[in-house]
mmCIF file of C-alpha atoms in Angstrom:
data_model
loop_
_atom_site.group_PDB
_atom_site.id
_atom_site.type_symbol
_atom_site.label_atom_id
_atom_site.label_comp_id
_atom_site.label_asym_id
_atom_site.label_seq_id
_atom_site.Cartn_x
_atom_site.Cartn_y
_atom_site.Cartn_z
ATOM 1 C CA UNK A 1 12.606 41.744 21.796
ATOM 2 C CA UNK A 2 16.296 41.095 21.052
ATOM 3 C CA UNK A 3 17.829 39.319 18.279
ATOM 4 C CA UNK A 4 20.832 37.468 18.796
ATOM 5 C CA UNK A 5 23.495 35.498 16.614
ATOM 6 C CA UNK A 6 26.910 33.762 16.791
ATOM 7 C CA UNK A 7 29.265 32.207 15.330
ATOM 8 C CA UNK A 8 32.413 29.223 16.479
ATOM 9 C CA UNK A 9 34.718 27.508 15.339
ATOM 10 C CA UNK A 10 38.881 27.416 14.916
ATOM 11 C CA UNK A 11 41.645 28.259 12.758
ATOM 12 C CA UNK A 12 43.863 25.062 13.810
ATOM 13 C CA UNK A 13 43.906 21.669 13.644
ATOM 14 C CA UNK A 14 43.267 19.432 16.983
ATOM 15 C CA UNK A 15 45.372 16.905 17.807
ATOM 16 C CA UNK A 16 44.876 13.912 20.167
ATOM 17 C CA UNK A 17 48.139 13.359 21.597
ATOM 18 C CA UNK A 18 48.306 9.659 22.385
ATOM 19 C CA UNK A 19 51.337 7.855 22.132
ATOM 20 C CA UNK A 20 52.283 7.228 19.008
ATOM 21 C CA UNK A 21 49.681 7.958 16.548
ATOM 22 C CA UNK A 22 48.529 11.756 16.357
ATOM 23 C CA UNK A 23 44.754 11.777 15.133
ATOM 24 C CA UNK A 24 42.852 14.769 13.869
ATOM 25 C CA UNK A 25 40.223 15.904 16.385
ATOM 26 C CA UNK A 26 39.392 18.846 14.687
ATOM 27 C CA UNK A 27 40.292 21.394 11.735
ATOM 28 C CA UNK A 28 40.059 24.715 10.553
ATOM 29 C CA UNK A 29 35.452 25.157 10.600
ATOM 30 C CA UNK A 30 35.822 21.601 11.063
ATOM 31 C CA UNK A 31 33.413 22.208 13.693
ATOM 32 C CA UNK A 32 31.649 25.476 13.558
ATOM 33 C CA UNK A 33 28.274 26.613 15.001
ATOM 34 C CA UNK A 34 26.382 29.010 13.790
ATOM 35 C CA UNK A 35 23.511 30.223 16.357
ATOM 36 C CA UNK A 36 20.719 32.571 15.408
ATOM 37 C CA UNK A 37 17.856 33.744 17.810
ATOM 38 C CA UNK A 38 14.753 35.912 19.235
ATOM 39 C CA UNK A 39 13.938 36.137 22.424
ATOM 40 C CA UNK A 40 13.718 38.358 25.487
ATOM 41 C CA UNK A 41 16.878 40.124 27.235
ATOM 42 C CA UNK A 42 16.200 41.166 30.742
ATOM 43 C CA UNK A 43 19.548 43.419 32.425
ATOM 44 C CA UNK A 44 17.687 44.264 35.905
ATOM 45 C CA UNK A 45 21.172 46.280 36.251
ATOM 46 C CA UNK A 46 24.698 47.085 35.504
ATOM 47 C CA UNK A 47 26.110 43.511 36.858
ATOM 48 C CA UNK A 48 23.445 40.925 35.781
ATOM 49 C CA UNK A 49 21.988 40.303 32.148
ATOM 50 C CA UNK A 50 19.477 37.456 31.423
ATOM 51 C CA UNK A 51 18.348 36.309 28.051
ATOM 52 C CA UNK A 52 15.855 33.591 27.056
ATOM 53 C CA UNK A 53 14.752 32.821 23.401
ATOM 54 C CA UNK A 54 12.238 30.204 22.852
ATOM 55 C CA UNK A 55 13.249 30.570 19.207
ATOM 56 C CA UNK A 56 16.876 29.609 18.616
ATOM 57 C CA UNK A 57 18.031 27.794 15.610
ATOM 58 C CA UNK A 58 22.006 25.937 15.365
ATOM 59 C CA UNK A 59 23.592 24.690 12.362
ATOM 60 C CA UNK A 60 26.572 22.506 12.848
ATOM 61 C CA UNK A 61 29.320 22.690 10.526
ATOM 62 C CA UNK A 62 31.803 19.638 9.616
ATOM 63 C CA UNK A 63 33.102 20.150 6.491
ATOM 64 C CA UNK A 64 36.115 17.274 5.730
ATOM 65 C CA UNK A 65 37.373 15.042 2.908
ATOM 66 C CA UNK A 66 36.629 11.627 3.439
ATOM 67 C CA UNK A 67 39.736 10.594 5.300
ATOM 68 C CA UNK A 68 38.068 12.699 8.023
ATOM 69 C CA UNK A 69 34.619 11.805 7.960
ATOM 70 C CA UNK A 70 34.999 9.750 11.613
ATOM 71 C CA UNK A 71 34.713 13.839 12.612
ATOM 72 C CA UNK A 72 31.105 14.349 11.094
ATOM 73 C CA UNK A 73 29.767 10.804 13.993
ATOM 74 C CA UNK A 74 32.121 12.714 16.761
ATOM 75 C CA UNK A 75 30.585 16.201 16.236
ATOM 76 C CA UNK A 76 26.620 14.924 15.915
ATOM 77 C CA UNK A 77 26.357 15.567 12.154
ATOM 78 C CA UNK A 78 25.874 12.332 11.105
ATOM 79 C CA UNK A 79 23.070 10.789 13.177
ATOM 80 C CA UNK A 80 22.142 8.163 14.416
ATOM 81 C CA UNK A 81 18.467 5.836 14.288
ATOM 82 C CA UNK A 82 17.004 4.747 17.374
ATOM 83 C CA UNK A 83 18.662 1.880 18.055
ATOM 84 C CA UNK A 84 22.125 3.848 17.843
ATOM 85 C CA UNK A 85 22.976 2.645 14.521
ATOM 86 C CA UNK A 86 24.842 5.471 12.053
ATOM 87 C CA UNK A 87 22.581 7.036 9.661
ATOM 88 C CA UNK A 88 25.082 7.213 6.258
ATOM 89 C CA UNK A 89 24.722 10.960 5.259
ATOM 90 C CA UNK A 90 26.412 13.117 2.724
ATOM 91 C CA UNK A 91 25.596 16.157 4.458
ATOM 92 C CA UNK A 92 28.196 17.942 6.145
ATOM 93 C CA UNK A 93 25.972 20.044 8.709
ATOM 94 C CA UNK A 94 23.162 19.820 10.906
ATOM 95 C CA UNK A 95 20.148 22.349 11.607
ATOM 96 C CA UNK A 96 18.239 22.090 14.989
ATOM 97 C CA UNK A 97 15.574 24.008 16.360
ATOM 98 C CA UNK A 98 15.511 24.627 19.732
ATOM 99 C CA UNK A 99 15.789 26.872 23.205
ATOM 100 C CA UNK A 100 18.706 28.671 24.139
ATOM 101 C CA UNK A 101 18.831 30.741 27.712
ATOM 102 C CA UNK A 102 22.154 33.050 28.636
ATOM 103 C CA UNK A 103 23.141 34.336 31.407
ATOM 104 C CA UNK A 104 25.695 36.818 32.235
ATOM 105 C CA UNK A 105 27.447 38.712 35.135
ATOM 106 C CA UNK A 106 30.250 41.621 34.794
ATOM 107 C CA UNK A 107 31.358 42.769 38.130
ATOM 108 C CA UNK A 108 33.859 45.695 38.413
ATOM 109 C CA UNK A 109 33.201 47.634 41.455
ATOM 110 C CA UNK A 110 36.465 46.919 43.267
ATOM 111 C CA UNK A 111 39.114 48.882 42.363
ATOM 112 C CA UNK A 112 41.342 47.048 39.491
ATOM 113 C CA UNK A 113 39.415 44.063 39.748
ATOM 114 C CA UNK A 114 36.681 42.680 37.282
ATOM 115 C CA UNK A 115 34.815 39.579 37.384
ATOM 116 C CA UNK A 116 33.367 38.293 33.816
ATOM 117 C CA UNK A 117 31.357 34.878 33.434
ATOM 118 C CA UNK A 118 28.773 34.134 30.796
ATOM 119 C CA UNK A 119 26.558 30.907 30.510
ATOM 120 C CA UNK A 120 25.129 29.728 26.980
ATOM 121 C CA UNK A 121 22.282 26.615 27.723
ATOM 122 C CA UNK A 122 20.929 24.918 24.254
ATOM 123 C CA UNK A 123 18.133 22.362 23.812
ATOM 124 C CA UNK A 124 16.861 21.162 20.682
ATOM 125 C CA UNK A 125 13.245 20.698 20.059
ATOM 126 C CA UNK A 126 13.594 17.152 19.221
ATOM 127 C CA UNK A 127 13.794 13.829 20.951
ATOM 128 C CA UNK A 128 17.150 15.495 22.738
ATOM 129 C CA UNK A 129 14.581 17.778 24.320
ATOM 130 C CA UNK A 130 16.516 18.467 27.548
ATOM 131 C CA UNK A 131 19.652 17.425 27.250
ATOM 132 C CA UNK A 132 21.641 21.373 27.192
ATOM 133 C CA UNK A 133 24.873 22.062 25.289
ATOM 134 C CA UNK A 134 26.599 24.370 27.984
ATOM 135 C CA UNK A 135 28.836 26.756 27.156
ATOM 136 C CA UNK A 136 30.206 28.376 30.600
ATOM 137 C CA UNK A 137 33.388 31.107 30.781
ATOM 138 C CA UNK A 138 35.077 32.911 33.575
ATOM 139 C CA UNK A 139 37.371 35.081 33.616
ATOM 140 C CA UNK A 140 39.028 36.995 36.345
ATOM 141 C CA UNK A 141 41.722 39.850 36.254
ATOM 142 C CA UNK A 142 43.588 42.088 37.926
ATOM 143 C CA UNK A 143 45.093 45.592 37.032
ATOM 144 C CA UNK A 144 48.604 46.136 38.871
ATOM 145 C CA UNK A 145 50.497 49.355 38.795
ATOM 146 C CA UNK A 146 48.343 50.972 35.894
ATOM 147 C CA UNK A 147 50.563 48.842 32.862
ATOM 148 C CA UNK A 148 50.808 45.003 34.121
ATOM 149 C CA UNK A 149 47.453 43.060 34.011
ATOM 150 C CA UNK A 150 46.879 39.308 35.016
ATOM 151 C CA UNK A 151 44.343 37.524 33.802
ATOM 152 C CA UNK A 152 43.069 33.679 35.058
ATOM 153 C CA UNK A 153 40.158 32.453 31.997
ATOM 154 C CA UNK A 154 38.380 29.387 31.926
ATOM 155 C CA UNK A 155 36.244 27.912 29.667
ATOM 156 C CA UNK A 156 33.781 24.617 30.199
ATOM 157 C CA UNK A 157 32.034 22.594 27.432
ATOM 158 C CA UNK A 158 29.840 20.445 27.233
ATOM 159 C CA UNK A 159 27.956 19.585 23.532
ATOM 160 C CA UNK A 160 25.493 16.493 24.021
ATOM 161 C CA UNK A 161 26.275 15.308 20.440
ATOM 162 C CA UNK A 162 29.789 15.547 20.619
ATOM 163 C CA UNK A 163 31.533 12.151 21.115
ATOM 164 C CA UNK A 164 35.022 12.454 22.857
ATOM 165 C CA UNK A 165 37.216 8.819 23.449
ATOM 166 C CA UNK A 166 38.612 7.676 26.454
ATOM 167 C CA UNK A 167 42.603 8.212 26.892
ATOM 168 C CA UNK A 168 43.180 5.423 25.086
ATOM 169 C CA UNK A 169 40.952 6.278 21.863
ATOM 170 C CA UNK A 170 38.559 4.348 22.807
ATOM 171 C CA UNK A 171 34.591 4.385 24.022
ATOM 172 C CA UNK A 172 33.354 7.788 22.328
ATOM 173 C CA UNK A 173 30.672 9.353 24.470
ATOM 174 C CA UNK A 174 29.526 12.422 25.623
ATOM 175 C CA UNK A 175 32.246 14.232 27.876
ATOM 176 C CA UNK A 176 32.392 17.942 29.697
ATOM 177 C CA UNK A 177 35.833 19.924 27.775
ATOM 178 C CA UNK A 178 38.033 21.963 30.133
ATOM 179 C CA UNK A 179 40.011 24.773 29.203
ATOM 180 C CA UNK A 180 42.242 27.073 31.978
ATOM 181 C CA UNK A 181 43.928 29.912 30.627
ATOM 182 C CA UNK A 182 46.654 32.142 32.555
ATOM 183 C CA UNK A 183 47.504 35.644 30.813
ATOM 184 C CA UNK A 184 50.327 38.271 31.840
ATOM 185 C CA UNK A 185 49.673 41.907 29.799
ATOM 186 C CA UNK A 186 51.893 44.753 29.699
ATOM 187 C CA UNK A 187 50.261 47.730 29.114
ATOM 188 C CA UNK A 188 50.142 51.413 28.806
ATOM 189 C CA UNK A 189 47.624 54.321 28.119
ATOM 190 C CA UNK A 190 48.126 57.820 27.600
#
């Protein structure tokens, strides 16, 4: 048995750079998720690490005045009824119970070279039964020299009851987020 629990969120505001107008994507825990589970965590050895919990709760955070409350609809706080219609609320999070499986790989066994990726799936037990938020990073680096490391991250998202416009700030649906990140360390250990 294995207990796990998370936390994310941001320090800075998001910005949807459009021309002209600048909105407010996101802010500082404006959103956060908070994940808490049990389950089972199966490493069958050093590279590969599995972890299921059939008992995983989320809370979604969006805490905003009210000139931002168009943020509480985007990130799935405020719901919606079954015929898609917005379902006022003053709340400013959102608790789900559901299933969460992880999956991880850390490979290292070339010289200078590591591998890291790690997969986060989350269903709710509700009438979203199915449809995962995916969480998916890579990252890849390389040691040169013993002092100069490069590093090539990436990072996919993809939250079923997050609503992301079109390029022209229109249409909110569900979309998959892409993030690439290229890193150049200097280093030294004695």
């Amino acid at each position: 048995m294995t207990a796990v629990g998370s936390f994310r969120s941001q320090y800075a505001f998001g910005y949807d750079y459009i021309e002209g107008d600048n909105p407010v994507l996101s802010k500082w825990l404006a959103p956060s998720y908070t994940d808490i589970s049990v389950g089972v965590d199966w490493m069958p050895n050093d590279i590969f690490t599995l972890y299921l919990s059939p008992l995983a709760g989320r809370i979604t955070t969006v805490v905003v005045p009210d000139s931002l409350s168009d943020l509480k609809i985007n990130y799935g706080v405020t719901m919606r009824d079954a015929d898609g219609n917005i379902i006022a609320s003053d709340k400013d999070y959102r608790a789900e119970l559901g299933l969460i499986f992880k999956g991880g790989v850390s490979y290292s066994r070339i010289k200078n070279f590591k591998v890291i990726s790690t997969v986060s799936l989350f269903t709710p037990y509700s009438s979203e039964f199915g449809n995962f938020d995916v969480d998916w990073d890579l990252s890849v680096s390389y040691q040169f020299l013993k002092v100069l490391n490069v590093k090539l991250g990436t990072s996919l998202k993809y939250y079923n009851s997050v609503l992301i416009a079109d390029k022209d700030g229109n249409n909110p649906v569900q979309r998959v987020q892409f993030n690439t990140v290229l890193g150049l360390g200097i280093g030294y250990s004695f």
